[in-house]
Coordinates of C-alpha atoms (C1' of nucleotides) in Angstrom, one line a residue:
Chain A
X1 CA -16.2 6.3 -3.0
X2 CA -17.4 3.3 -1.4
X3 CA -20.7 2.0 -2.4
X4 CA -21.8 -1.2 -1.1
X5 CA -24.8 -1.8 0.5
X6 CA -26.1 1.9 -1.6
X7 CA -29.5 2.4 -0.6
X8 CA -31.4 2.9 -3.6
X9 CA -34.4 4.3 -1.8
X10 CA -32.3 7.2 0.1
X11 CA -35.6 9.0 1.7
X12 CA -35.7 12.4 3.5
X13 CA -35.1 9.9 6.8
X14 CA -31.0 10.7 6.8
X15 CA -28.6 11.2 9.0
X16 CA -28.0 14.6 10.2
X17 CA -24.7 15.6 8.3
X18 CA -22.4 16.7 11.2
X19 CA -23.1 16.7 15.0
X20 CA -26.1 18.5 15.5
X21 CA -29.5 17.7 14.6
X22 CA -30.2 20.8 12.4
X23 CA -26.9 22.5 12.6
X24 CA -28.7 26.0 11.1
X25 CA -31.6 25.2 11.7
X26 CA -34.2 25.4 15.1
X27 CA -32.6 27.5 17.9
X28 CA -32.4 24.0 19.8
X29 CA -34.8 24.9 22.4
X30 CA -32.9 22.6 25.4
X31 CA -35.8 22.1 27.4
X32 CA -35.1 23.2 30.6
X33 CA -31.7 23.6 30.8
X34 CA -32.5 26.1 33.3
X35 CA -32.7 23.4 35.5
X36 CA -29.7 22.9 36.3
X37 CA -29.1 26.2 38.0
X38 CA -30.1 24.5 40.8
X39 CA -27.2 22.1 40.9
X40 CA -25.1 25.6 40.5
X41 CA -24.5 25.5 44.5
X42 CA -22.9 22.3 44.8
X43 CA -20.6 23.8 42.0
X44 CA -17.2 24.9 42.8
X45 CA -15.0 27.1 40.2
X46 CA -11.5 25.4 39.2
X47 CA -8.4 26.4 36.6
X48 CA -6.9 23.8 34.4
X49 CA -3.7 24.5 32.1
X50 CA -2.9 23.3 28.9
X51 CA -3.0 19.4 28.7
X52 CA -4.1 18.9 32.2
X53 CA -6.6 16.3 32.6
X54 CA -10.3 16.9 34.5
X55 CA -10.2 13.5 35.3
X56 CA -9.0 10.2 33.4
X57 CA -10.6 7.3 31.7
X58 CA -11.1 4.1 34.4
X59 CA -10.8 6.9 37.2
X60 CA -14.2 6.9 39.6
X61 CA -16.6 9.3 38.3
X62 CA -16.4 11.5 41.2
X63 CA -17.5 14.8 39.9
X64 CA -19.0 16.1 36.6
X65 CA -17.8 19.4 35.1
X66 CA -18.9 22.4 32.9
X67 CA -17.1 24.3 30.8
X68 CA -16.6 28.0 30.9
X69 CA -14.5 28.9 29.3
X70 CA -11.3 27.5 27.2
X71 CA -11.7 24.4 25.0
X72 CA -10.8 20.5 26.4
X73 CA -11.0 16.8 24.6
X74 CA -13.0 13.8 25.3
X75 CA -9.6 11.2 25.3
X76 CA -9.8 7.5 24.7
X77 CA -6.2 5.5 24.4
X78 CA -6.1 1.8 23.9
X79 CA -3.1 -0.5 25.1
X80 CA -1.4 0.1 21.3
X81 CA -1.4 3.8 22.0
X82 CA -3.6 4.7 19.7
X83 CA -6.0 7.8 20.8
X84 CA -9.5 8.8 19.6
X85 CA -10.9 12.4 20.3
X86 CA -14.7 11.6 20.6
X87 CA -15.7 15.0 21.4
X88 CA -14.2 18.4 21.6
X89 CA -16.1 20.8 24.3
X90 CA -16.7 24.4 24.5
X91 CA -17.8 26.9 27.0
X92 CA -21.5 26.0 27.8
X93 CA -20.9 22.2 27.6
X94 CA -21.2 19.3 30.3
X95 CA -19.5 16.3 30.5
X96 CA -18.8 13.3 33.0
X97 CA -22.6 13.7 33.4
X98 CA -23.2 10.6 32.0
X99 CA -20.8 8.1 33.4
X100 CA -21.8 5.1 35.2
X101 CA -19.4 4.5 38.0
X102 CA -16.4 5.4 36.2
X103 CA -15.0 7.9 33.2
X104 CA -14.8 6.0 30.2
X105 CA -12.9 8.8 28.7
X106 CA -10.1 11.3 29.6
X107 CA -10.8 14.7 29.7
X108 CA -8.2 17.2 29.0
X109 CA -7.5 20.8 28.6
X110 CA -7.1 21.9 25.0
X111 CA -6.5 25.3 25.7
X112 CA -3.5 27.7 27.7
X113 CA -5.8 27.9 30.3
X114 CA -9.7 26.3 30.8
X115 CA -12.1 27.3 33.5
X116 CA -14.7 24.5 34.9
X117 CA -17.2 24.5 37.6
X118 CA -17.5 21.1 39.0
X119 CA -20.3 19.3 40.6
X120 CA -19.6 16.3 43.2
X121 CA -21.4 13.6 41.6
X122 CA -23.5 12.6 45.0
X123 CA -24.6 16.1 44.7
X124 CA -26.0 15.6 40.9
X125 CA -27.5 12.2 42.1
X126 CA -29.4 13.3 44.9
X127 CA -30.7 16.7 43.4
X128 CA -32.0 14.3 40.1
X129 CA -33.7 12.2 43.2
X130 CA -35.4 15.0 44.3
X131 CA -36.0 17.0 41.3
X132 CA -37.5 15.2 38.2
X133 CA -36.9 18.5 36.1
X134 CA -33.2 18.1 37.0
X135 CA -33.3 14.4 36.3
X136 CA -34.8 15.1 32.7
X137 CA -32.8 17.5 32.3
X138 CA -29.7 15.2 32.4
X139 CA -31.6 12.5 30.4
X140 CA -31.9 15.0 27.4
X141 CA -27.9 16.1 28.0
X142 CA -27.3 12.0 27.5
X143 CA -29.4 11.7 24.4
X144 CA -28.0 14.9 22.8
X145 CA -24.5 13.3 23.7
X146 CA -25.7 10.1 22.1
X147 CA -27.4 11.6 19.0
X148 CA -23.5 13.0 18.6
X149 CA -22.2 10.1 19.2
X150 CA -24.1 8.3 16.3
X151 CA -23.5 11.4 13.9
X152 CA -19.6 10.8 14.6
X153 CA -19.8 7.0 13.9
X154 CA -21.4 7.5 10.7
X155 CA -18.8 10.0 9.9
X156 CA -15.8 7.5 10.8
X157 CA -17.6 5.2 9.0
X158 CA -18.3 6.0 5.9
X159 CA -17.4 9.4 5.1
X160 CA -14.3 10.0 2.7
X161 CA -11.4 11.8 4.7
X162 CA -12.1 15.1 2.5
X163 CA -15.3 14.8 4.0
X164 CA -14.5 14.4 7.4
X165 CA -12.6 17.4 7.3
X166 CA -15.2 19.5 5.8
X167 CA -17.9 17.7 8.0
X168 CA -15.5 18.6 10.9
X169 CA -15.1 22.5 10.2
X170 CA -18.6 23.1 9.7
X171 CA -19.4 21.7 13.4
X172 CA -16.8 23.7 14.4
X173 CA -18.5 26.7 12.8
X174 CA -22.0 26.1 14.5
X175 CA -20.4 25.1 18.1
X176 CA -17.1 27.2 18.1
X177 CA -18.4 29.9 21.3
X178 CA -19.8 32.9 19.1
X179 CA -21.4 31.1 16.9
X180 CA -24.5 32.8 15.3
X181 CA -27.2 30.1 15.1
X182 CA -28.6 30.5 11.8
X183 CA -25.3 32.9 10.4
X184 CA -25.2 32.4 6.3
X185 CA -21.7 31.8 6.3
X186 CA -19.4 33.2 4.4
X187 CA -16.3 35.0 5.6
X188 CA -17.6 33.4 8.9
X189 CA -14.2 33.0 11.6
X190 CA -14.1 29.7 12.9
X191 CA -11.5 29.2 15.7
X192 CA -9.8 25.9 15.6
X193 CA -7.9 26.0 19.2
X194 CA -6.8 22.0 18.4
X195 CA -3.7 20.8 17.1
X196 CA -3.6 19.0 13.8
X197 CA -3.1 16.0 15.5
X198 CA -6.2 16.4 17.3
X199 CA -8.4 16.6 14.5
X200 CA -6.4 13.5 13.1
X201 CA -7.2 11.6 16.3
X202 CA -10.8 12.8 16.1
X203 CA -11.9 12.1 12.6
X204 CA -10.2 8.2 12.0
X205 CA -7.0 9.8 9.7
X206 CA -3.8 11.0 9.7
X207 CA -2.2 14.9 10.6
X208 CA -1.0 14.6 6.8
X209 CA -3.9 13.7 5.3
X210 CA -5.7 16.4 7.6
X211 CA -3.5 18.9 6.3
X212 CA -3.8 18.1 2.6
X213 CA -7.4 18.0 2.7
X214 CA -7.3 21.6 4.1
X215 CA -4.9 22.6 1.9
X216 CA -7.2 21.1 -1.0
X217 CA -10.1 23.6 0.5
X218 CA -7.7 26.0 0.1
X219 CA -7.1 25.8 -3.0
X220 CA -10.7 25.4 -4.2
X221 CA -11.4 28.6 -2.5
X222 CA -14.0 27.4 -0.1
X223 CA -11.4 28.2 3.0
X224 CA -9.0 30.6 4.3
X225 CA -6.2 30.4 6.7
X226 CA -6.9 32.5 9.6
X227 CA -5.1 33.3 12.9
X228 CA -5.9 30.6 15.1
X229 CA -8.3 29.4 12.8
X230 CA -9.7 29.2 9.3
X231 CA -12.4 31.6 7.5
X232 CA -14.8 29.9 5.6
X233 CA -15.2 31.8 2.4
X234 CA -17.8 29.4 0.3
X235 CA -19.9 27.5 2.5
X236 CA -21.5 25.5 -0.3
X237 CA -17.9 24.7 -1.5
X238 CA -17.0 23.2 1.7
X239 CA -20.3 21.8 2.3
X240 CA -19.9 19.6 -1.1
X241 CA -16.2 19.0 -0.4
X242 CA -14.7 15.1 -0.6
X243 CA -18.2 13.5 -1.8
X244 CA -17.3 11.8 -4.6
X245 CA -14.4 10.1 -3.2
X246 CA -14.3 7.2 -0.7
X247 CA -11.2 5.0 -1.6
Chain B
X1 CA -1.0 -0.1 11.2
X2 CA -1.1 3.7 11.5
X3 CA 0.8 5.2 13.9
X4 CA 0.2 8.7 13.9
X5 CA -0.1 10.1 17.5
X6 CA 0.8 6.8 19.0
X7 CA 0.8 7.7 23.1
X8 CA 3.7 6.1 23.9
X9 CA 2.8 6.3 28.1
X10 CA 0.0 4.0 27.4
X11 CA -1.4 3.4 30.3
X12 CA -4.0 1.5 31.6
X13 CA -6.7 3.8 31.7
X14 CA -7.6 2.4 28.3
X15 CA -10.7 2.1 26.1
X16 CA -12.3 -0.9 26.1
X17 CA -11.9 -3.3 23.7
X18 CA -15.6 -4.6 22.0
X19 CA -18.7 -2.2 23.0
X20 CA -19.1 -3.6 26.8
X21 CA -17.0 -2.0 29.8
X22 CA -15.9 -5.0 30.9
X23 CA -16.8 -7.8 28.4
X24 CA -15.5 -10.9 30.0
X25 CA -15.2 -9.3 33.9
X26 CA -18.0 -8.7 36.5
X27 CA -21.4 -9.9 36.3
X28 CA -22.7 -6.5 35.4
X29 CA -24.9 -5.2 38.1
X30 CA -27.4 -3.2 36.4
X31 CA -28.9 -1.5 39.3
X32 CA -32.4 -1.2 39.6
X33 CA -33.4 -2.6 36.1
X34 CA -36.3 -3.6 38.1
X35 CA -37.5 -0.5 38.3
X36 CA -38.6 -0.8 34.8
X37 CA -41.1 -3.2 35.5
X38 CA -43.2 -0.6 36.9
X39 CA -43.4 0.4 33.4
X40 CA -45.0 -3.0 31.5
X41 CA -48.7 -2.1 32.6
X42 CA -48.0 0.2 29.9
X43 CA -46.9 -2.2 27.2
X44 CA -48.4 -3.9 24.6
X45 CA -46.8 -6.6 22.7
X46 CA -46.1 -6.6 18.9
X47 CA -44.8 -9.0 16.2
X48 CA -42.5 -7.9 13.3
X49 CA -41.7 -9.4 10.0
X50 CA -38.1 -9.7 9.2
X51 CA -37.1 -6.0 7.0
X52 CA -40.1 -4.5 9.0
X53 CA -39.2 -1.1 10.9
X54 CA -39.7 -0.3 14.6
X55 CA -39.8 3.8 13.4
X56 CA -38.3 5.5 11.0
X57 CA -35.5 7.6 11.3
X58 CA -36.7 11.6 11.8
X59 CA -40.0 10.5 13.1
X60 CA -41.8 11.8 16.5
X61 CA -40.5 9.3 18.8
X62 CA -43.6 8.4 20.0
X63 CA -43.3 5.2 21.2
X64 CA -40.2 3.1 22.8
X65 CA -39.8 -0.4 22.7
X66 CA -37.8 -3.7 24.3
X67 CA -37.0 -6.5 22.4
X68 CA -38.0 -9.9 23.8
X69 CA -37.4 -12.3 20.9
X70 CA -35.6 -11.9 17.6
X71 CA -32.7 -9.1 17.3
X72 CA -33.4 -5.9 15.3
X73 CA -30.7 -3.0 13.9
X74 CA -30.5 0.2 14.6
X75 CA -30.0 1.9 11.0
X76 CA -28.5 5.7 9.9
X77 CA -29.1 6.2 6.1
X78 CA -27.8 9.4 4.3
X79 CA -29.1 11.1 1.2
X80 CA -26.6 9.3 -0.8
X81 CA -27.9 6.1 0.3
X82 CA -25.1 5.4 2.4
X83 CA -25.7 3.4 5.3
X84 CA -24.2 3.1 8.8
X85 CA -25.5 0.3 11.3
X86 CA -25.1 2.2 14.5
X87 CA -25.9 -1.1 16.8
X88 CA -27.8 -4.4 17.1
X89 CA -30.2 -5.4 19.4
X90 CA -30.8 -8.5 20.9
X91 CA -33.4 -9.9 23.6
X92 CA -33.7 -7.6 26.8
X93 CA -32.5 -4.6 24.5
X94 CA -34.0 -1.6 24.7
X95 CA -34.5 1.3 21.9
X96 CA -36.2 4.8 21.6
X97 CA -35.6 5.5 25.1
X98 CA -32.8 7.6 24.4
X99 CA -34.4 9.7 21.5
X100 CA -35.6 13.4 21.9
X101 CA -38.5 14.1 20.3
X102 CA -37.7 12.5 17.1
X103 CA -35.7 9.6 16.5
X104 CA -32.4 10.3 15.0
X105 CA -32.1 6.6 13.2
X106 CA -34.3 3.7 12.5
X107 CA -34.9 0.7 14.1
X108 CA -35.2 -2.7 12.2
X109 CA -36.0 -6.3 12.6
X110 CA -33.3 -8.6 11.3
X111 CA -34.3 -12.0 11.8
X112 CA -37.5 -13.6 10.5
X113 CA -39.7 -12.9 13.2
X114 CA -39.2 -9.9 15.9
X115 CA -41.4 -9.7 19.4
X116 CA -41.4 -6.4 21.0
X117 CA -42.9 -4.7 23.6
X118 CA -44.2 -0.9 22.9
X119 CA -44.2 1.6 25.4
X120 CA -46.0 4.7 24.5
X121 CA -43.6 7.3 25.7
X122 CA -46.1 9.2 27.3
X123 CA -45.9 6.9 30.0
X124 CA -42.7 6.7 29.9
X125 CA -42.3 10.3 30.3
X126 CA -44.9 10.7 33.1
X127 CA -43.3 7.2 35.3
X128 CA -40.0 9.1 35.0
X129 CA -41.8 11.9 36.4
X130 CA -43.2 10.6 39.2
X131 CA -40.3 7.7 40.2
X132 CA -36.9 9.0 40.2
X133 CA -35.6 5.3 40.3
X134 CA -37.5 4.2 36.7
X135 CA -36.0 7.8 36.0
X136 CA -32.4 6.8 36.9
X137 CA -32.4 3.5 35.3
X138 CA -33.6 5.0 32.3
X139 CA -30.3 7.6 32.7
X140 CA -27.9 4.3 33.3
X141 CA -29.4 3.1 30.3
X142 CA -28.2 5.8 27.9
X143 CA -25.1 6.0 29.8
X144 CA -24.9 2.4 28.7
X145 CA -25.7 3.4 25.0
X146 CA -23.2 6.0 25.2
X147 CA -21.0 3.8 26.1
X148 CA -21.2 1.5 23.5
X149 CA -21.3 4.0 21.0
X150 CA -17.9 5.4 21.9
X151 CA -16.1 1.9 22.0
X152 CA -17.6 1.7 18.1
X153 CA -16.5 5.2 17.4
X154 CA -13.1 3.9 18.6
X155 CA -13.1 0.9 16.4
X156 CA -14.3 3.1 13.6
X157 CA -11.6 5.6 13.4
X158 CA -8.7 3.4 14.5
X159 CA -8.7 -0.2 14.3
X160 CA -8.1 -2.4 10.9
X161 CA -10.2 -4.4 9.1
X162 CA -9.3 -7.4 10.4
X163 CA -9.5 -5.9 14.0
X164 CA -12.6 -4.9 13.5
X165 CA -14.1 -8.1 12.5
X166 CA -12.3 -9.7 15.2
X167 CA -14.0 -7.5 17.8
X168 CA -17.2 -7.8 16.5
X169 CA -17.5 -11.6 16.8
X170 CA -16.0 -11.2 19.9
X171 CA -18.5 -8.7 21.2
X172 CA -21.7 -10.9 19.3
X173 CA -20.1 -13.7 21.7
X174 CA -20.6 -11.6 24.7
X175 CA -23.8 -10.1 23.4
X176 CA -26.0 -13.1 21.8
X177 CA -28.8 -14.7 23.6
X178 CA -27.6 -17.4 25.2
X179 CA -23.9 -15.5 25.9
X180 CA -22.7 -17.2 29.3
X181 CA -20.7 -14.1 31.2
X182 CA -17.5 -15.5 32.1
X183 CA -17.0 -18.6 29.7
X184 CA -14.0 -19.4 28.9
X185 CA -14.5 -19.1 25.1
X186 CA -13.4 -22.2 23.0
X187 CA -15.8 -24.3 21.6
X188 CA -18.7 -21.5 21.6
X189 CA -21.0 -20.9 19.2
X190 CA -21.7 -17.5 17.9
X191 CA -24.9 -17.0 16.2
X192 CA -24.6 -14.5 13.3
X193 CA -28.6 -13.4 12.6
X194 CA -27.1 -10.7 10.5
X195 CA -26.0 -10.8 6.4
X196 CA -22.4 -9.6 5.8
X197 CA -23.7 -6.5 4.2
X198 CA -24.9 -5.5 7.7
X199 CA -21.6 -6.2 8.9
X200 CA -20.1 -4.2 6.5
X201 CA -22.3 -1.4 7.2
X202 CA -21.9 -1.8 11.2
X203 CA -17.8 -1.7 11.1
X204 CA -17.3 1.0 8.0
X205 CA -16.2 -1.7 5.5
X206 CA -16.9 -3.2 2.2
X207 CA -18.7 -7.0 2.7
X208 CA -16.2 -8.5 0.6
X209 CA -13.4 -7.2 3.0
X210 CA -15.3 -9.0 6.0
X211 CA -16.0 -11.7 4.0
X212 CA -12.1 -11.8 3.4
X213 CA -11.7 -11.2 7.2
X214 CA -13.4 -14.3 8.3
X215 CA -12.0 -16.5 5.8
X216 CA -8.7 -15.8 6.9
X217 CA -9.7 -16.0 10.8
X218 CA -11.2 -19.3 9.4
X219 CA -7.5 -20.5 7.7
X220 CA -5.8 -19.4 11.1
X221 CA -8.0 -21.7 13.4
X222 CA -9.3 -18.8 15.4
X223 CA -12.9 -19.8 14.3
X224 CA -14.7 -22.2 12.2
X225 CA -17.9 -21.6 10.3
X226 CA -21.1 -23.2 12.1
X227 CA -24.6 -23.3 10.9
X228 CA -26.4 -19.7 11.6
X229 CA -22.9 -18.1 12.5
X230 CA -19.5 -19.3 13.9
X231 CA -17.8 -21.1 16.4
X232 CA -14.8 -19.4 18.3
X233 CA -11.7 -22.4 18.4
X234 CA -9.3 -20.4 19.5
X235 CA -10.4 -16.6 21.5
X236 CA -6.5 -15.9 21.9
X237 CA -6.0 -15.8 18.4
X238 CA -9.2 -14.0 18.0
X239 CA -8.7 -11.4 19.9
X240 CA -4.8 -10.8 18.8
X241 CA -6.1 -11.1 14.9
X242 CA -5.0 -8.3 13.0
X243 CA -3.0 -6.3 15.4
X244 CA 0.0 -4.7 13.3
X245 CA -2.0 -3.5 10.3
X246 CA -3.9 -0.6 10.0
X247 CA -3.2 0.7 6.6
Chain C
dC1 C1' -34.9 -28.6 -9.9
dG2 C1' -34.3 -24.1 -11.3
dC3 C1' -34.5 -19.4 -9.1
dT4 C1' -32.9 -15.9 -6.1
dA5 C1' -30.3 -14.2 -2.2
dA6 C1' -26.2 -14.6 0.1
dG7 C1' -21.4 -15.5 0.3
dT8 C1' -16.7 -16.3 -1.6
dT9 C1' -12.7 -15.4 -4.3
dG10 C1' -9.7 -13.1 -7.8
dA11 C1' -7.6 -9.2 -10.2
dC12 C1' -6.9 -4.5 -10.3
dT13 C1' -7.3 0.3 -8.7
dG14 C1' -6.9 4.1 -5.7
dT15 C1' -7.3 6.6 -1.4
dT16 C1' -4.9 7.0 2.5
dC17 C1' -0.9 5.8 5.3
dT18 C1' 4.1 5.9 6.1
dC19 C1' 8.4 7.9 6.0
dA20 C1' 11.1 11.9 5.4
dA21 C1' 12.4 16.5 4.7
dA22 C1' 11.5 21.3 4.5
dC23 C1' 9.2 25.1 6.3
dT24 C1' 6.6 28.2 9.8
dT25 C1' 5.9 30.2 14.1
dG26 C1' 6.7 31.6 18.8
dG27 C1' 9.6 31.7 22.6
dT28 C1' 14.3 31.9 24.9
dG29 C1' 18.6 33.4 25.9
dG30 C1' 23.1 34.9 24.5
Chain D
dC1 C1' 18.3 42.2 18.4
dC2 C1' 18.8 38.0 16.4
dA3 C1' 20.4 33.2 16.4
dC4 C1' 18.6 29.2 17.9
dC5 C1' 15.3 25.7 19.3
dA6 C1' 11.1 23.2 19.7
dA7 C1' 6.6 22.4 18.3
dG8 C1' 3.6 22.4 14.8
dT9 C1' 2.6 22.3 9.8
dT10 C1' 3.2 21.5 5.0
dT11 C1' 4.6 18.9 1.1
dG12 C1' 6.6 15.0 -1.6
dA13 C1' 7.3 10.1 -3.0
dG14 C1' 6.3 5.5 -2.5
dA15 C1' 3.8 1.6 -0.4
dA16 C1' -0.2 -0.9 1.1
dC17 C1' -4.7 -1.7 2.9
dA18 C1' -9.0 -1.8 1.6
dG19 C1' -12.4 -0.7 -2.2
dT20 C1' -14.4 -1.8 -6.9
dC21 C1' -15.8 -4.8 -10.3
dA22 C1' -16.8 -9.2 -11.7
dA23 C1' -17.3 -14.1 -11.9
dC24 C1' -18.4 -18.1 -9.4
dT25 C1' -20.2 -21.0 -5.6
dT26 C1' -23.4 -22.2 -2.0
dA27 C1' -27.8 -22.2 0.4
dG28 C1' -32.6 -21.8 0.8
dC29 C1' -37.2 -22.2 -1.1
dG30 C1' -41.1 -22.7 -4.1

DNA sequence: CGCTAAGTTGACTGTTCTCAAACTTGGTGG
DNA sequence: CCACCAAGTTTGAGAACAGTCAACTTAGCG
C-alpha cells in the first residue's frame, strides 16, 4: 500500500468512495431533471448494435444522446493504442451534453442492441437560451459528470487494483438499471454487461489482474458468479476488499 | 509498457495528450468569457496565506471564486489519509463553479500568498438566471473542467511514470502564468510553485519516483533544473520521454 | 550558523504486468 | 446431434516497474 504524502489529519472531508456522492445514501433529488422533457421534441429515437459508435472522439458534437435502454462506453484511445473507459452509461443517462465543439470521447454500444434518443445540439442550445431551467438543468448534468470524474481519478490514482475492482462493482450495484437506492445488499444481482477487458480499460489494469481480483472475492466469499453478472453475497466483505495493499 | 487491449486501428480521433484540447494549436477562443464580467459587482477580493483553504471538501458551496494571483490546488483526501491532487489552478482559474450544493474536494493555496476573488453563489445562481450567456459560459467552463479531468483520468490509468511526469511539465508549460500559446518550446522556463509531494499526489505516484523522473529527464538533456522550477532544452525529447514502459 | 523542510539517491521488496496455455461458453454447420 | 471454432475467461510462472524504507544533501530562514 502506498503511503506518501499520508494525511495524518484524515477528517470527515473525504472523497466519496466510488462514483456517486452518497452511493446509498439521499435519493439524489436531480433538481429538475424534469426539465428536460421539454427538449423531448427535438428528440428522435435511434438503434445501435453491439460496438457501434454514437459518435467518435474529434468528431463535431452534432447531437447529444440519452440512453434507454442497453448499456455503451465513454472511449478515449491515444496514438499508442492504448484505450481508457471513462464512463460506462445506462438507461436514464446523458452524454455528449457537455462537449464544446467537438466529442472528446467515443461513445460506443456495449450491448447486442442500445436504444438512444438524440437531440441536435442547436436544438439543446437554443432551448438552454430560452429556458434557464433547462440551462441549469444541464449545468448540474456537467457537475455530476465532473464530481464522477474526480471520484474516478482518485480511484486510478491511488487505489490498489483489488480495490478498484471492488470500488468498481459496488458502482455497478448502485447504477446497474434496477438498482434499489438504499437496497442492504446482500445476494443483491449486479449485471455486468462489459467484457473483462472493458473493466481493465476502465480502472488503469490489466484483464488478468481484473480477473484474479474477482476471483480473490470469490474466494473470500464476498461474491458470486452469476449469469451475466456477479451476486454480491457480503457487502462489507467487498466493501473492505484490497485496502491494505497498494504495491 | 502494458499492452493489454492495445487498439491496433489507432486512429486519429485520439485523446489528447496533457489536460488542454489542443495544447500547442489554436489560440483558444473562449467564447463569451466576457460575459462573466457582469458577474464582478458581485466580488470581493480576498488574500490567502500559503496552506490556507478556499473551502473544505463536503462543505455547502457557498461561495465560488477566481484566482487572480498566486496558484491554489484542488485537493481529494480519503479516510485513510490518502490524497489525490485533482488539478491546479493558476491566475484567471476558476473554482466552485462547478460544485452542487457542496463541494466535493478542497481548494488550497500553494504559493506564499494567494489573491482571489469571491463570488457568493447566490449571485451567481440568480445572473445565470437571468442571462443565458453568463449561464452558457459558466456551462463551457465545466465542459472545460471535464475536459481536463478526463485527459488526467487517462494519464492516470495508462501512461508510466516517466510519461506522466513528462506530460505534466509539459502541460505546467502551457498552463503557467506567463505561458506564450504557440512558443516553440526550447529555452522556456517552467515555474514549478508546487513541492514534489504534490506532484506525487497529482499523477498517482510516490515523490521519490518523480523525483527519479526528473533526474533522469535532467541526464537526457530534455530539461535542466532552474530556480523555482525547470527549464525545457529539448520539448522533443520531452514529450517522447518514457514511451515504451508502462510496467 | 544551526534548524527544518524539501529534494535526491540507494538498496530492496512487492504488486502488477507480460507471456503463455488451458478452459469455458455460445454459435455454426456438417 | 455433435464436432468445431471463436471469443472470452481463468490460471500459472517469471519479470519489472514502481513503492518502501532509509540515509544523505541542499535550500531557506531565523
Amino acid at each position: 500500500m502506498q503511503a506518501q504524502t499520508r494525511i495524518a489529519e484524515a477528517r470527515s472531508r473525504s472523497v466519496p468512495a466510488a462514483g456517486h456522492p452518497a452511493p446509498s445514501g439521499a435519493p439524489a433529488p436531480r433538481p429538475g431533471r424534469r426539465a428536460l422533457d421539454l427538449l423531448e421534441q427535438f428528440g428522435t429515437r435511434r438503434t445501435l448494435r453491439r460496438g457501434q459508435e454514437l459518435y467518435a472522439a474529434g468528431e463535431p458534437a452534432a447531437h447529444c444522446f440519452r440512453i434507454v435502454s442497453g448499456c455503451a462506453r465513454m472511449v478515449g484511445l491515444d496514438a499508442d493504442g492504448r484505450r481508457q473507459i471513462a464512463d460506462f452509461l445506462f438507461p436514464g443517462d446523458l452524454c455528449g451534453f457537455d462537449s464544446l465543439g467537438t466529442h472528446d470521447l467515443s461513445a460506443e454500444a456495449l450491448t447486442e442492441t442500445v436504444v438512444v434518443v438524440s437531440y441536435p445540439r442547436r436544438a439543446v442550445d437554443a432551448l438552454a437560451e430560452r429556458r434557464a431551467e433547462v440551462a441549469a438543468c444541464l449545468r448540474d448534468s456537467a457537475a455530476r459528470s465532473l464530481r464522477r470524474a474526480r471520484a474516478t481519478m482518485f480511484l486510478l490514482g491511488r487505489k490498489a487494483a483489488g480495490e478498484r475492482v471492488a470500488a468498481f462493482l459496488l458502482e455497478m450495484a448502485a447504477r446497474s438499471p434496477g438498482a434499489v437506492v438504499g437496497e442492504a445488499g446482500g445476494g443483491r444481482h449486479v449485471a455486468l454487461p462489459m467484457i473483462r477487458a472493458d473493466i481493465a480499460d476502465h480502472l488503469g489494469m490489466t484483464l488478468e489482474t481484473v480477473s484474479r481480483a474477482m476471483a480473490q472475492l470469490c474466494r473470500d466469499g464476498a461474491i458470486a458468479p452469476a449469469r451475466g453478472g456477479i451476486e454480491i453475497r457480503d457487502r462489507a466483505a467487498l466493501e473492505a476488499f484490497g485496502t491494505g495493499t497498494r504495491h
